[in-house]
CSV table of C-alpha atoms and ligand atoms in Angstrom, one decimal:
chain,number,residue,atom,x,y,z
A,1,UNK,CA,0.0,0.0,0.0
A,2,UNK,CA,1.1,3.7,-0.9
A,3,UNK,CA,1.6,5.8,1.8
A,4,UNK,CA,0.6,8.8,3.0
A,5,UNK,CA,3.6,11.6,1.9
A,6,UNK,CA,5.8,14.2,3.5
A,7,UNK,CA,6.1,17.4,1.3
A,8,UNK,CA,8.4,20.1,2.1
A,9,UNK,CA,6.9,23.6,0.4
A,10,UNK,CA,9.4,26.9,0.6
A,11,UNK,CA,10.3,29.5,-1.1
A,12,UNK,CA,9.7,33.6,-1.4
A,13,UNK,CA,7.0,35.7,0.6
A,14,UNK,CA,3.7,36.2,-1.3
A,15,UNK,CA,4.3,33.3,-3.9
A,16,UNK,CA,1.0,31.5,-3.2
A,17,UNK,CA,2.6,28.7,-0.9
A,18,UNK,CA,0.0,28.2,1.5
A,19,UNK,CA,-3.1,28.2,-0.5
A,20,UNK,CA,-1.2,26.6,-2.7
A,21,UNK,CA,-0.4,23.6,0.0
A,22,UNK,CA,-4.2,23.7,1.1
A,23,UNK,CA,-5.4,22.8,-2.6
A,24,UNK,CA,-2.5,20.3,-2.5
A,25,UNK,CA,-3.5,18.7,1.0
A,26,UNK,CA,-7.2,18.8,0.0
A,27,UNK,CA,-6.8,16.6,-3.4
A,28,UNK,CA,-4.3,14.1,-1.6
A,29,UNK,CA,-6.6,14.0,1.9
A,30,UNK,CA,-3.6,14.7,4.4
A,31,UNK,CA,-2.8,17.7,6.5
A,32,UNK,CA,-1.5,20.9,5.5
A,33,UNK,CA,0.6,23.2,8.0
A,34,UNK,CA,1.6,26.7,7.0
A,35,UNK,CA,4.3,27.0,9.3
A,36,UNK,CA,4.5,31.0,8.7
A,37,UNK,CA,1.4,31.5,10.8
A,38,UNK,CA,3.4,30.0,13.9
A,39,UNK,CA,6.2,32.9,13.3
A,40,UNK,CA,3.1,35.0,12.9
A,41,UNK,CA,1.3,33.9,16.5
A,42,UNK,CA,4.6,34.0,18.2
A,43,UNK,CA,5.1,38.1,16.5
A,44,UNK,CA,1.6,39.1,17.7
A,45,UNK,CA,2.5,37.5,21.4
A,46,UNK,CA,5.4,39.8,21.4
A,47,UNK,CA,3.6,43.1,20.1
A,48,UNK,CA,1.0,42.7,22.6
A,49,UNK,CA,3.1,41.8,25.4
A,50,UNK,CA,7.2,41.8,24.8
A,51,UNK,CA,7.7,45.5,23.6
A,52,UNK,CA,10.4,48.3,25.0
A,53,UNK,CA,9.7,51.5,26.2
A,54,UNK,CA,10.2,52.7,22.3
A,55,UNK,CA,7.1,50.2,21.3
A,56,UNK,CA,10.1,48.4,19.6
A,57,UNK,CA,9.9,44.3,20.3
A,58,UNK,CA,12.7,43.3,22.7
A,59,UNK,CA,14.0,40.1,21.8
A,60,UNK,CA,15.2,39.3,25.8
A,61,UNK,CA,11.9,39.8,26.9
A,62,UNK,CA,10.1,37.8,24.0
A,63,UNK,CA,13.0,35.3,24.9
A,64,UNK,CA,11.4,34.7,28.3
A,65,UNK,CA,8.2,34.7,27.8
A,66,UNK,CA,8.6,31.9,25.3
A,67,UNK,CA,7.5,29.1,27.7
A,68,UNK,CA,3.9,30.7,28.1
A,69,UNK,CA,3.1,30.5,24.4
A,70,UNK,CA,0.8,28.2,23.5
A,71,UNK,CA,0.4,27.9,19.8
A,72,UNK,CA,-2.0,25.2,18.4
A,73,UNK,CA,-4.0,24.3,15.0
A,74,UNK,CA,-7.0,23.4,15.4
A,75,UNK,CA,-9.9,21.7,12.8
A,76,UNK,CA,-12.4,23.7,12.2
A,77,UNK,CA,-14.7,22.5,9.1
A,78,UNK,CA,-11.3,21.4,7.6
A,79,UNK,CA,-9.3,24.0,7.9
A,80,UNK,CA,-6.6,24.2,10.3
A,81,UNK,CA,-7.0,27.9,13.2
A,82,UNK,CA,-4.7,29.4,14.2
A,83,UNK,CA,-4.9,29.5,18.3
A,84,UNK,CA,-2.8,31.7,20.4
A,85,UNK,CA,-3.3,30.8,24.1
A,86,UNK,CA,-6.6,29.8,23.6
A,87,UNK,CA,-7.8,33.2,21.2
A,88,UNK,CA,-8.5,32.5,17.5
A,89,UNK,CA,-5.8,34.7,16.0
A,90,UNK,CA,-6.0,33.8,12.5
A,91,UNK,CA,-7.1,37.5,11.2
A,92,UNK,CA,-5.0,39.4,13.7
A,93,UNK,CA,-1.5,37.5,12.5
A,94,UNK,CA,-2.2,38.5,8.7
A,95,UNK,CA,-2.3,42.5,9.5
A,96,UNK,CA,0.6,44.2,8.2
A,97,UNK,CA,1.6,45.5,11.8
A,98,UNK,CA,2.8,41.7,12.1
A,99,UNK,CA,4.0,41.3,8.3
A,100,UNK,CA,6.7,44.6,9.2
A,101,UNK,CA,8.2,42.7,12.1
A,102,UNK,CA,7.8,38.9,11.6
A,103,UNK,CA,11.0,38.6,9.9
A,104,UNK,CA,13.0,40.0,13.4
A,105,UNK,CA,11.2,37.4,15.6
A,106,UNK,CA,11.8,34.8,13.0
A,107,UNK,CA,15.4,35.7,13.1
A,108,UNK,CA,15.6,35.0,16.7
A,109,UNK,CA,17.5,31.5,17.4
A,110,UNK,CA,15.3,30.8,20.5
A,111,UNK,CA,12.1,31.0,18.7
A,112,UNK,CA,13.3,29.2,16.1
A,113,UNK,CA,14.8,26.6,18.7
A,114,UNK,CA,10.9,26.6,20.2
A,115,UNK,CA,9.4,25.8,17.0
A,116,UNK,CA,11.4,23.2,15.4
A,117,UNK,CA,10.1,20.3,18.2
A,118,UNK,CA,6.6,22.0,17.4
A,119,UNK,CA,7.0,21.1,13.5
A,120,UNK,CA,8.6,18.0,13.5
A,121,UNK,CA,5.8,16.5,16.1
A,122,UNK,CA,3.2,17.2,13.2
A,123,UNK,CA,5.2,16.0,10.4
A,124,UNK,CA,5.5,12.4,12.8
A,125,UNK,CA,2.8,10.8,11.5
A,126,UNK,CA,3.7,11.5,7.7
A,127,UNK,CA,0.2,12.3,5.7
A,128,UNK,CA,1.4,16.2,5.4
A,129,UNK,CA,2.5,19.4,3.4
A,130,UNK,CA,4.1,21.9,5.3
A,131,UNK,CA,5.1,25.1,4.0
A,132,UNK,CA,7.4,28.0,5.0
A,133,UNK,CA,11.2,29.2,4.5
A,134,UNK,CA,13.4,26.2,5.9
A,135,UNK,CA,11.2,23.4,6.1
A,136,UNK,CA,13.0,21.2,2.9
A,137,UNK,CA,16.3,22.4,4.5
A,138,UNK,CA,16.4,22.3,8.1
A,139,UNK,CA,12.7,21.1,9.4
A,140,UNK,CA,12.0,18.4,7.1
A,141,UNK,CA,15.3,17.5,5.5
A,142,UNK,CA,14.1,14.0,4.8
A,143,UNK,CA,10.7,14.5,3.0
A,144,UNK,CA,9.4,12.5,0.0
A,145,UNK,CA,9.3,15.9,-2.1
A,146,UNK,CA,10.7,19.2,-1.5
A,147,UNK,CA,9.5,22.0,-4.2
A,148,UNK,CA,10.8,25.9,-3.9
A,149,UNK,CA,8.3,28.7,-5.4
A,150,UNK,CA,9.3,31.7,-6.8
A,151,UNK,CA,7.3,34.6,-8.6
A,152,UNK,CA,8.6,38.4,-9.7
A,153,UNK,CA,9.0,40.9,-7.5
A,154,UNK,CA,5.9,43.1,-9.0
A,155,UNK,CA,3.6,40.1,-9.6
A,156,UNK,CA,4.2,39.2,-5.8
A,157,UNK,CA,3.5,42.4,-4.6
A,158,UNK,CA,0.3,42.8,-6.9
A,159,UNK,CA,-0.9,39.7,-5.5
A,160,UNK,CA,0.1,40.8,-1.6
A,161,UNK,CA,-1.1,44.1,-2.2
A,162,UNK,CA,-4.8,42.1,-3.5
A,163,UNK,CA,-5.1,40.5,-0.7
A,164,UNK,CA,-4.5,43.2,1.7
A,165,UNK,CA,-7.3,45.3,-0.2
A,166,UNK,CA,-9.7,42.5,0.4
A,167,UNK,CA,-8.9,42.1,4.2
A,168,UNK,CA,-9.7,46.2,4.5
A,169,UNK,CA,-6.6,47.0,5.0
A,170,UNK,CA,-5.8,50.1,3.4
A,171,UNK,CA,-1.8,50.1,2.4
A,172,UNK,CA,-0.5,51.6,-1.2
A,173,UNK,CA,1.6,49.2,-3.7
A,174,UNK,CA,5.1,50.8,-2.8
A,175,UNK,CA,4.8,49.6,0.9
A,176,UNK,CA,3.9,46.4,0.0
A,177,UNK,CA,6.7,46.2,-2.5
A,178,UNK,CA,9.2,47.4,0.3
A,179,UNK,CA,7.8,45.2,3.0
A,180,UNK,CA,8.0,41.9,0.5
A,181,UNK,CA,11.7,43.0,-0.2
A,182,UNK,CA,13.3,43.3,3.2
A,183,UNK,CA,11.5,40.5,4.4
A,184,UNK,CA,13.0,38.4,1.8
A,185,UNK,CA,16.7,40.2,2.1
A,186,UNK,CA,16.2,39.2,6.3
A,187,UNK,CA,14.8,35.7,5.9
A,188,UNK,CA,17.7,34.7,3.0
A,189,UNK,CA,20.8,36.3,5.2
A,190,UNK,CA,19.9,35.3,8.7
A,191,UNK,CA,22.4,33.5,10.6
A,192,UNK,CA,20.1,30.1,11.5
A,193,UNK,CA,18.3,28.0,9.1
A,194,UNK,CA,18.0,31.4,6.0
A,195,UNK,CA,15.5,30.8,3.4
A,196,UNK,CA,17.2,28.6,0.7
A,197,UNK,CA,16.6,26.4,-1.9
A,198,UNK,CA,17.5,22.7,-0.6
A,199,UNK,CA,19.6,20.7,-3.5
A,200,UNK,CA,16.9,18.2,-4.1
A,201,UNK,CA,14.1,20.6,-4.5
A,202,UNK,CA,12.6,21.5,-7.6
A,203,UNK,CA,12.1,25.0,-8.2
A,204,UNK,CA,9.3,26.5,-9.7
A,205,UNK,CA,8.7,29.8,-10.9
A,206,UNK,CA,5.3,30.6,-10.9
A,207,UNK,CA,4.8,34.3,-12.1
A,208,UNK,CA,2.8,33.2,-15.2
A,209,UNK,CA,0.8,30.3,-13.2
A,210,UNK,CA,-2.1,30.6,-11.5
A,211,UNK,CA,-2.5,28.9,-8.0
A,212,UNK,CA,-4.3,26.2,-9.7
A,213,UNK,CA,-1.4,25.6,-12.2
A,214,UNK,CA,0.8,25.5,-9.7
A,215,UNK,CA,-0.7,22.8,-7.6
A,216,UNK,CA,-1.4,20.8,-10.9
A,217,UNK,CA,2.7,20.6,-11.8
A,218,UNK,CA,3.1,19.6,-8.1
A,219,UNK,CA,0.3,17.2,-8.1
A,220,UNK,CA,1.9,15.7,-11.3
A,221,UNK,CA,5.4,14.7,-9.3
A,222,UNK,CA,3.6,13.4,-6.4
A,223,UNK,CA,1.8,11.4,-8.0
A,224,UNK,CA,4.2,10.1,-10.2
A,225,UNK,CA,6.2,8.7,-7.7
A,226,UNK,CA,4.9,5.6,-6.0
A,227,UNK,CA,6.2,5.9,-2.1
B,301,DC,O1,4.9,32.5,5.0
B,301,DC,P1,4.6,33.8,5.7
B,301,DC,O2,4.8,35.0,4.9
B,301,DC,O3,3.3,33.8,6.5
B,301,DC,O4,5.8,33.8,6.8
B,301,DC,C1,6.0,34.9,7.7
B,301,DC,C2,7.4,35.0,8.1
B,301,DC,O5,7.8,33.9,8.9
B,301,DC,C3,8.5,35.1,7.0
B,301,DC,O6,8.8,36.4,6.7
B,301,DC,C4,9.7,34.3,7.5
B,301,DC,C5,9.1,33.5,8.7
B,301,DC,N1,9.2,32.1,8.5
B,301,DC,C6,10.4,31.4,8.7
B,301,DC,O7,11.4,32.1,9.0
B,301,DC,N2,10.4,30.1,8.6
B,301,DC,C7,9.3,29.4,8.2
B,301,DC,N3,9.4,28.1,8.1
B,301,DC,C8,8.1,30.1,7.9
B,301,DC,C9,8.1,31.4,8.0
């Protein structure tokens, strides 16, 4: 009997990875963890409650408040919510207060320390796509299929910038553009586990593919490999 894979999904901010991975997970029937959401719940911890007298996030205080975070997915209708001690935070980690300062928490050694356990423990069972920045590299160095997305710059930010408009939040191209870049420059250079293609990943550019198109080409190696 096949069974159930392990796909590893990273690559650039804004390149459809995670509803990509949902469409993915929903035509193979296994999980799908978008591991940029934990970086996400662990960011809006730290606004809300780890900030300096400057409003600025102080990474010694986030560092030891760490151990009361409790971060957990759970099923609702089929789709995986985001819980931060016990609040549904799945709006509030998508504003762009967050987006501007994820990249500094996820920079942080501890928190990525705190989160690797976290990641592995889902992947245990097999049966799931996980997608984020080191997950092919570092998290998941031994899945069935690692793919790395890529897309343009502008057709990145066109698509952020979309989807920002349709969550109310009001926010002009430019800023978009800027936040996409620097997050991507912080992400690549970091010290511990930067975003980078693994060797055996197959990269895909999908500027000129739709979210559909891109799942398809996926769905086509997975499928074509019998586990
Ligand atoms: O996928 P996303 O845009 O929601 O991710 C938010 C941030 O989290 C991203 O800028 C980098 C960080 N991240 C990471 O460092 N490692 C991961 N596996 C996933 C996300």
């Amino acid at each position: 009997m096949n069974r159930k894979p392990v796909i590893a999904i990273d690559g650039y901010s804004s390149t459809g990875k995670s509803s990509i991975s949902k469409k993915i997970a929903r035509e193979l029937g296994i999980v799908h963890l978008d591991t940029g959401a934990l970086y996400r719940g662990i960011t809006l911890f730290a606004i809300k409650n780890c900030t300096d007298s400057n409003g600025k996030i102080s990474s010694e205080k986030l560092v030891s408040q760490l151990k009361d975070i409790n971060l957990e997915f759970r099923n609702e209708g089929g789709e995986l919510v985001l819980y931060l001690n016990g609040e549904n935070v799945s709006a509030e980690i998508r504003t762009v207060s967050v987006a501007d300062q994820v990249s500094f928490v996820a920079k942080q050694p501890e928190v990525r320390e705190f989160l690797l356990q976290k990641q592995r423990d889902m992947a245990r069972e097999g049966g799931i796509i996980m997608d984020g920045r080191d997950i092919g590299t570092v998290v998941l160095p031994d899945a069935d299929f690692k793919f790395f997305l890529t897309a343009s710059i502008d057709e990145r930010t066109r698509r952020r910038h979309t989807e920002l408009l349709s969550m109310n939040q009001s926010t002009d191209f430019e800023s978009v553009k800027e936040n996409l870049i620097v997050r991507d420059k912080t992400d690549s250079e970091r010290e511990i586990s930067p975003l980078r293609q693994a060797e055996d990943a197959i990269l895909i550019d999908n500027t000129n593919l739709s979210k559909d198109e891109t799942a398809q080409k996926i769905l086509e190696v997975v499928r074509g490999k019998k586990l």
